[in-house]
Amino acid sequence: MPTVGGIPLKYISLVVLAVQNSCLIIVMALAQGPGRKVFYSSTAVFINEIVKLIVCTVMTVRETIQDSGRFYPQEFLNDVFGGDAWKLAIPAMLYAIQNNLQYVASHALDPSTFQVTYQLKILTTALFSVLLLNKALPALKWMSLVMLTAGIGLVSMEESSSRSSRGRSTQDPDSSPSALSPLLAEKVAVAAPVNERPEVVVGLMAVLVACILSGLAGVYFEKILKNTSGSIWLRNIQLSFFSLPFSLLAVYLKDGEGVTEQGFFAGYDMLVIAAIACQSAGGLIVAVVVKYADNILKGFATSISIVISAIASVALFGSKIGSVFMLGTALVLGATYMYSLPDKPAVKYVDLGSQMDTFRAEEGQLGSPNHGSNDTLTSPTVRLDRIRSQS
């Protein structure tokens, strides 16, 4: 495990991710304050992928020159598009479908219902970690994940209710390593009348499938990073490259008319640019977390960042903290502590009875130590059929 100053990179990346997410949420709240121009979130998602692609390309070229003292563009292109590069198209496609389903769900459900149900992605991530990565999760860790899901759901529910009471709109949650966070896609607009929204059942089905795809895509990306030889920078180049067509398609389908009329960069200013830069950095941090930690710990770091940003909003935006928020925060902190507890050693049982029978059979074939005498090996006066041993 790589270290920085003697501290494992695993823990450093988790702390940095929590700080980065907190900063992003605060910057986006400032960027979308009352009286500010509305920008198109789909264009921000596309620019985010472009920035990550450029940064990762520069870092890959730099590492190649440092390692070999030379750089050949043809070899670079072969590394990016050859071999198992196609594997990154799978999570890119899954994230694209997930984002569209989130968009459907956020319009079909009220904000509180959406916020709570979408936290099921924490449990689906854990489930796919067990299925695809053979990760062992004891009962205590499953209990902590359920607590985390409930806690962050309560925090999100109160935050959503607080935004609604201030006349803010529901958020469009384009949240994934290849898309901007939910707050980045939030729009200041009047919600559609209830009778114009899709059926609630459709919304619940959409958010459920989105949670499944979120867990599957994240764990699949983790498996690629940990089980293949490509560097983090190279894998992010491939992921961003395959995400670009889906992002561009989203611009056309979601905001095509507005972009045509007002321009691709309508509403952009320094705060929006800062948010895009922050989210681009977050995408790279997520790759480090997934490489050296895992998606489950990433979920904990992201959940803690939501709590931190909500507390910061009290001082910055005059938000109020209620009993529901306090209960949710307590559950998040308690779940984090429970998950960090060391696993109990597994108890194995050794069947001494069958081993003794085998030993006697071998003794009968080979003879006792003093063959021909009466000095034979006798069985113990008390035979333990099973003995517990800890590993």
Coordinates of C-alpha atoms in Angstrom, one line a residue:
M1 CA 0.0 0.0 0.0
P2 CA 1.6 3.4 -1.1
T3 CA 2.0 5.9 1.8
V4 CA 2.5 9.6 2.0
G5 CA 4.5 10.7 5.1
G6 CA 4.0 7.3 6.6
I7 CA 0.2 7.5 6.3
P8 CA -1.5 4.9 3.9
L9 CA -2.8 6.6 0.7
K10 CA -6.0 4.8 1.3
Y11 CA -6.9 7.0 4.3
I12 CA -5.5 10.2 2.8
S13 CA -7.6 9.7 -0.3
L14 CA -10.8 9.2 1.8
V15 CA -10.2 12.4 3.8
V16 CA -9.4 14.4 0.6
L17 CA -12.6 13.0 -1.0
A18 CA -14.7 14.0 1.9
V19 CA -13.2 17.6 1.9
Q20 CA -13.6 17.8 -1.9
N21 CA -17.3 16.8 -1.8
S22 CA -18.0 19.3 1.0
C23 CA -16.3 22.1 -0.9
L24 CA -18.2 21.2 -4.1
I25 CA -21.6 21.3 -2.4
I26 CA -20.8 24.7 -0.9
V27 CA -19.5 26.2 -4.1
M28 CA -22.6 25.0 -6.0
A29 CA -24.9 26.4 -3.4
L30 CA -23.1 29.8 -3.9
A31 CA -23.2 29.4 -7.7
Q32 CA -26.9 28.8 -7.7
G33 CA -27.9 31.3 -5.1
P34 CA -31.0 33.6 -5.6
G35 CA -30.7 36.0 -8.5
R36 CA -27.9 34.2 -10.3
K37 CA -28.1 33.1 -13.9
V38 CA -29.1 29.5 -14.7
F39 CA -26.5 27.4 -16.5
Y40 CA -27.1 24.1 -18.2
S41 CA -25.9 21.2 -16.1
S42 CA -25.5 18.9 -19.1
T43 CA -22.9 21.2 -20.6
A44 CA -21.1 21.3 -17.3
V45 CA -21.0 17.5 -17.3
F46 CA -19.5 17.5 -20.8
I47 CA -16.8 20.1 -19.9
N48 CA -16.0 18.1 -16.7
E49 CA -15.2 15.0 -18.9
I50 CA -13.1 17.1 -21.2
V51 CA -11.1 18.5 -18.3
K52 CA -10.5 15.1 -16.8
L53 CA -9.4 13.8 -20.2
I54 CA -6.9 16.6 -20.7
V55 CA -5.4 16.3 -17.2
C56 CA -5.1 12.5 -17.3
T57 CA -3.5 12.7 -20.8
V58 CA -0.9 15.2 -19.5
M59 CA -0.1 13.0 -16.5
T60 CA 0.2 9.9 -18.6
V61 CA 2.6 11.6 -21.0
R62 CA 4.6 12.9 -18.1
E63 CA 4.9 9.5 -16.4
T64 CA 5.8 7.9 -19.7
I65 CA 8.7 10.3 -20.3
Q66 CA 9.9 9.9 -16.7
D67 CA 9.9 6.1 -16.9
S68 CA 11.3 5.6 -20.4
G69 CA 12.8 9.0 -21.4
R70 CA 10.7 9.1 -24.5
F71 CA 7.1 9.4 -25.8
Y72 CA 5.6 8.0 -29.0
P73 CA 2.1 9.1 -29.8
Q74 CA 1.4 5.8 -31.6
E75 CA 2.2 3.8 -28.5
F76 CA 0.1 6.1 -26.4
L77 CA -2.9 5.6 -28.7
N78 CA -2.4 1.8 -28.7
D79 CA -2.4 1.8 -24.9
V80 CA -5.6 4.0 -24.8
F81 CA -7.6 2.2 -27.5
G82 CA -6.0 -1.3 -27.6
G83 CA -6.1 -4.3 -25.3
D84 CA -8.9 -4.2 -22.8
A85 CA -9.9 -0.6 -23.3
W86 CA -13.4 -1.7 -24.4
K87 CA -14.1 -2.7 -20.8
L88 CA -14.3 0.9 -19.8
A89 CA -17.2 1.4 -22.2
I90 CA -19.4 -0.7 -20.0
P91 CA -19.3 1.5 -16.9
A92 CA -19.6 4.6 -19.1
M93 CA -22.8 3.2 -20.6
L94 CA -24.1 2.2 -17.2
Y95 CA -23.5 5.7 -15.8
A96 CA -25.2 7.2 -18.8
I97 CA -28.4 5.0 -18.3
Q98 CA -28.2 5.7 -14.6
N99 CA -28.1 9.4 -15.0
N100 CA -31.2 9.4 -17.3
L101 CA -33.1 7.2 -14.9
Q102 CA -32.2 9.7 -12.1
Y103 CA -33.6 12.5 -14.2
V104 CA -36.9 10.6 -14.6
A105 CA -37.1 9.7 -10.9
S106 CA -36.4 13.2 -9.7
H107 CA -39.3 14.5 -11.8
A108 CA -41.7 11.7 -10.8
L109 CA -41.0 11.8 -7.0
D110 CA -41.1 14.6 -4.5
P111 CA -37.6 15.6 -3.3
S112 CA -37.7 13.9 0.1
T113 CA -38.8 10.6 -1.4
F114 CA -36.2 10.7 -4.0
Q115 CA -33.4 11.6 -1.6
V116 CA -34.2 8.8 0.8
T117 CA -34.8 6.0 -1.8
Y118 CA -31.7 7.0 -3.8
Q119 CA -29.5 6.1 -0.7
L120 CA -30.2 2.5 -1.5
K121 CA -27.2 2.8 -3.8
I122 CA -25.0 2.3 -0.7
L123 CA -26.5 -1.2 -0.2
T124 CA -26.4 -2.1 -3.9
T125 CA -22.7 -1.1 -3.9
A126 CA -22.0 -3.4 -1.0
L127 CA -24.0 -6.3 -2.6
F128 CA -22.0 -6.0 -5.9
S129 CA -18.8 -5.9 -3.9
V130 CA -19.7 -9.2 -2.4
L131 CA -20.8 -10.7 -5.8
L132 CA -18.1 -9.4 -8.1
L133 CA -15.1 -8.9 -5.8
N134 CA -15.8 -11.8 -3.3
K135 CA -15.6 -9.3 -0.5
A136 CA -16.6 -10.7 2.9
L137 CA -18.9 -8.5 4.9
P138 CA -19.9 -9.8 8.4
A139 CA -23.2 -9.0 9.9
L140 CA -21.8 -6.0 11.9
K141 CA -20.7 -4.3 8.7
W142 CA -24.1 -5.0 7.0
M143 CA -25.8 -3.4 10.0
S144 CA -23.5 -0.4 9.7
L145 CA -24.4 0.0 6.0
V146 CA -28.1 -0.1 6.8
M147 CA -27.5 2.6 9.5
L148 CA -25.6 4.7 7.0
T149 CA -28.3 4.4 4.4
A150 CA -31.0 5.4 7.0
G151 CA -28.8 8.2 8.4
I152 CA -27.9 9.9 5.1
G153 CA -31.5 9.5 4.0
L154 CA -32.7 11.5 7.0
V155 CA -30.1 14.2 6.5
S156 CA -30.9 14.5 2.8
M157 CA -34.6 14.5 3.5
E158 CA -34.3 17.5 5.9
E159 CA -32.0 19.3 3.6
S160 CA -34.4 18.8 0.7
S161 CA -37.3 20.0 2.8
S162 CA -35.3 23.0 3.9
R163 CA -34.5 23.9 0.2
S164 CA -38.2 23.5 -0.7
S165 CA -39.2 25.9 2.1
R166 CA -36.7 28.5 0.7
G167 CA -38.3 28.2 -2.7
R168 CA -35.5 26.2 -4.2
S169 CA -36.2 23.6 -6.9
T170 CA -35.6 19.9 -6.8
Q171 CA -32.2 18.8 -7.9
D172 CA -31.2 16.8 -10.9
P173 CA -28.7 14.2 -9.6
D174 CA -26.2 13.5 -12.3
S175 CA -23.9 11.9 -9.7
S176 CA -21.2 9.5 -10.7
P177 CA -17.4 9.4 -11.3
S178 CA -18.2 10.5 -14.8
A179 CA -20.8 13.2 -14.0
L180 CA -21.3 16.2 -11.8
S181 CA -22.8 15.8 -8.4
P182 CA -26.5 16.3 -7.7
L183 CA -26.1 19.9 -6.6
L184 CA -24.3 20.8 -9.8
A185 CA -27.3 19.7 -11.8
E186 CA -29.8 21.6 -9.6
K187 CA -31.9 24.1 -11.5
V188 CA -33.7 27.2 -10.3
A189 CA -37.1 26.4 -11.9
V190 CA -40.7 25.9 -10.9
A191 CA -41.5 22.3 -10.4
A192 CA -44.0 20.8 -12.8
P193 CA -47.6 20.4 -11.6
V194 CA -48.3 17.0 -10.0
N195 CA -50.7 16.0 -12.7
E196 CA -48.0 16.5 -15.3
R197 CA -45.5 14.2 -13.6
P198 CA -45.1 10.5 -14.4
E199 CA -46.7 8.0 -12.1
V200 CA -45.0 7.6 -8.7
V201 CA -44.5 3.8 -9.4
V202 CA -42.5 4.7 -12.5
G203 CA -40.4 7.0 -10.4
L204 CA -39.8 4.4 -7.8
M205 CA -38.8 1.8 -10.4
A206 CA -36.5 4.3 -12.1
V207 CA -34.7 5.2 -8.8
L208 CA -34.4 1.5 -7.9
V209 CA -32.8 0.6 -11.3
A210 CA -30.6 3.7 -11.0
C211 CA -29.3 2.5 -7.6
I212 CA -28.6 -1.0 -9.0
L213 CA -26.7 0.5 -12.0
S214 CA -24.8 2.8 -9.7
G215 CA -23.5 0.0 -7.5
L216 CA -22.7 -2.2 -10.5
A217 CA -20.9 0.5 -12.4
G218 CA -18.8 1.6 -9.4
V219 CA -17.8 -2.0 -8.4
Y220 CA -17.1 -2.9 -12.0
F221 CA -14.8 0.1 -12.4
E222 CA -13.1 -0.9 -9.1
K223 CA -12.5 -4.4 -10.4
I224 CA -10.9 -3.1 -13.6
L225 CA -8.6 -0.8 -11.6
K226 CA -7.5 -3.5 -9.2
N227 CA -7.2 -6.4 -11.5
T228 CA -5.5 -4.9 -14.6
S229 CA -2.1 -3.3 -15.1
G230 CA -3.2 0.0 -16.6
S231 CA -2.5 3.1 -14.5
I232 CA -5.1 5.2 -12.8
W233 CA -4.5 8.0 -15.3
L234 CA -4.8 5.7 -18.3
R235 CA -8.1 4.2 -17.0
N236 CA -9.5 7.6 -16.4
I237 CA -8.6 8.6 -20.0
Q238 CA -10.5 5.6 -21.3
L239 CA -13.5 6.2 -19.0
S240 CA -13.7 9.9 -20.0
F241 CA -13.3 9.1 -23.7
F242 CA -16.2 6.6 -23.7
S243 CA -18.3 8.9 -21.5
L244 CA -18.0 11.9 -23.9
P245 CA -20.5 10.6 -26.5
F246 CA -23.1 9.9 -23.8
S247 CA -22.5 13.3 -22.3
L248 CA -22.9 15.0 -25.7
L249 CA -26.1 13.1 -26.3
A250 CA -27.4 14.3 -22.9
V251 CA -26.7 17.9 -23.9
Y252 CA -28.8 17.4 -27.1
L253 CA -31.7 15.5 -25.5
K254 CA -31.9 17.4 -22.2
D255 CA -30.9 21.0 -23.0
G256 CA -30.5 21.1 -26.8
E257 CA -33.1 23.8 -27.4
G258 CA -31.8 26.1 -24.7
V259 CA -28.2 25.6 -25.7
T260 CA -29.1 26.4 -29.3
E261 CA -30.9 29.6 -28.3
Q262 CA -28.6 30.9 -25.5
G263 CA -25.2 29.2 -26.2
F264 CA -23.2 26.3 -24.8
F265 CA -21.7 28.4 -22.0
A266 CA -24.8 30.4 -21.0
G267 CA -24.8 31.3 -17.3
Y268 CA -21.1 30.4 -16.8
D269 CA -19.0 32.5 -14.4
M270 CA -16.1 32.0 -12.1
L271 CA -18.2 30.1 -9.5
V272 CA -19.4 27.6 -12.1
I273 CA -15.9 27.2 -13.5
A274 CA -14.6 26.6 -9.9
A275 CA -17.3 24.0 -9.4
I276 CA -16.4 22.2 -12.6
A277 CA -12.7 22.2 -11.7
C278 CA -13.6 20.9 -8.2
Q279 CA -15.7 18.1 -9.6
S280 CA -13.0 17.2 -12.2
A281 CA -10.6 16.8 -9.3
G282 CA -13.2 14.8 -7.5
G283 CA -13.4 12.3 -10.4
L284 CA -9.6 11.7 -10.1
I285 CA -9.8 11.4 -6.3
V286 CA -12.6 8.8 -6.6
A287 CA -10.3 6.7 -8.9
V288 CA -7.6 6.8 -6.2
V289 CA -10.1 5.9 -3.5
V290 CA -11.5 3.0 -5.6
K291 CA -7.9 1.8 -6.4
Y292 CA -6.5 1.8 -2.9
A293 CA -9.7 1.5 -0.8
D294 CA -13.1 0.5 -2.2
N295 CA -16.5 1.8 -3.2
I296 CA -18.0 1.1 0.2
L297 CA -15.5 3.3 2.0
K298 CA -16.1 5.9 -0.8
G299 CA -19.8 5.9 0.1
F300 CA -18.9 6.6 3.8
A301 CA -16.6 9.5 2.8
T302 CA -19.3 11.0 0.5
S303 CA -22.0 10.6 3.2
I304 CA -19.8 12.4 5.8
S305 CA -19.2 15.2 3.3
I306 CA -22.9 15.7 3.0
V307 CA -23.2 16.1 6.8
I308 CA -20.2 18.5 6.9
S309 CA -21.6 20.7 4.1
A310 CA -25.0 20.7 5.7
I311 CA -23.5 22.0 9.0
A312 CA -21.5 24.6 7.0
S313 CA -24.7 25.8 5.4
V314 CA -25.9 26.9 8.8
A315 CA -23.2 29.6 8.9
L316 CA -23.2 30.4 5.2
F317 CA -26.9 30.3 4.2
G318 CA -28.8 30.5 7.5
S319 CA -30.0 26.9 7.3
K320 CA -31.6 25.4 10.4
I321 CA -30.7 22.1 11.9
G322 CA -33.6 20.1 13.2
S323 CA -34.1 16.9 15.2
V324 CA -34.3 14.8 12.0
F325 CA -30.9 16.1 10.9
M326 CA -29.4 15.4 14.3
L327 CA -30.8 11.8 14.3
G328 CA -29.4 11.3 10.7
T329 CA -26.0 12.6 11.7
A330 CA -25.9 10.4 14.7
L331 CA -26.7 7.4 12.6
V332 CA -24.0 8.3 10.0
L333 CA -21.3 8.7 12.7
G334 CA -22.4 5.6 14.5
A335 CA -22.3 3.6 11.2
T336 CA -18.9 4.9 10.4
Y337 CA -17.6 3.8 13.8
M338 CA -19.2 0.4 13.5
Y339 CA -17.8 -0.2 10.0
S340 CA -14.3 0.7 11.2
L341 CA -14.3 -1.9 14.0
P342 CA -12.0 -4.9 13.2
D343 CA -13.7 -8.1 12.2
K344 CA -14.0 -10.9 14.7
P345 CA -11.6 -13.7 13.8
A346 CA -13.3 -16.6 12.0
V347 CA -13.7 -19.7 14.1
K348 CA -12.7 -23.0 12.4
Y349 CA -13.4 -26.4 13.6
V350 CA -11.1 -29.4 13.3
D351 CA -12.6 -32.8 13.4
L352 CA -10.1 -34.8 15.6
G353 CA -12.3 -37.9 15.6
S354 CA -11.8 -38.6 11.9
Q355 CA -8.1 -37.7 12.1
M356 CA -7.7 -40.2 15.0
D357 CA -9.4 -42.9 13.0
T358 CA -7.1 -42.3 10.0
F359 CA -4.1 -42.4 12.3
R360 CA -5.2 -45.7 13.8
A361 CA -5.7 -47.2 10.3
E362 CA -2.2 -46.1 9.3
E363 CA -0.8 -47.5 12.5
G364 CA -2.5 -50.9 11.9
Q365 CA -0.8 -51.0 8.5
L366 CA 2.6 -49.9 9.6
G367 CA 2.7 -51.4 13.0
S368 CA 3.1 -49.8 16.4
P369 CA 6.4 -48.1 17.4
N370 CA 7.5 -51.4 19.1
H371 CA 6.0 -53.9 16.8
G372 CA 5.4 -57.3 18.3
S373 CA 5.2 -56.0 21.9
N374 CA 2.2 -55.0 24.0
D375 CA 3.3 -51.3 23.8
T376 CA 0.7 -50.0 21.4
L377 CA -0.6 -46.5 21.1
T378 CA -3.7 -46.2 23.2
S379 CA -6.4 -43.7 22.5
P380 CA -6.8 -40.8 25.0
T381 CA -9.0 -41.2 27.9
V382 CA -11.1 -38.2 26.8
R383 CA -11.5 -37.7 23.1
L384 CA -12.4 -34.3 21.7
D385 CA -14.4 -34.7 18.6
R386 CA -14.1 -31.1 17.7
I387 CA -11.8 -28.4 18.9
R388 CA -12.1 -24.7 18.2
S389 CA -9.2 -22.7 16.8
Q390 CA -9.0 -19.1 15.8
S391 CA -7.4 -17.8 12.7

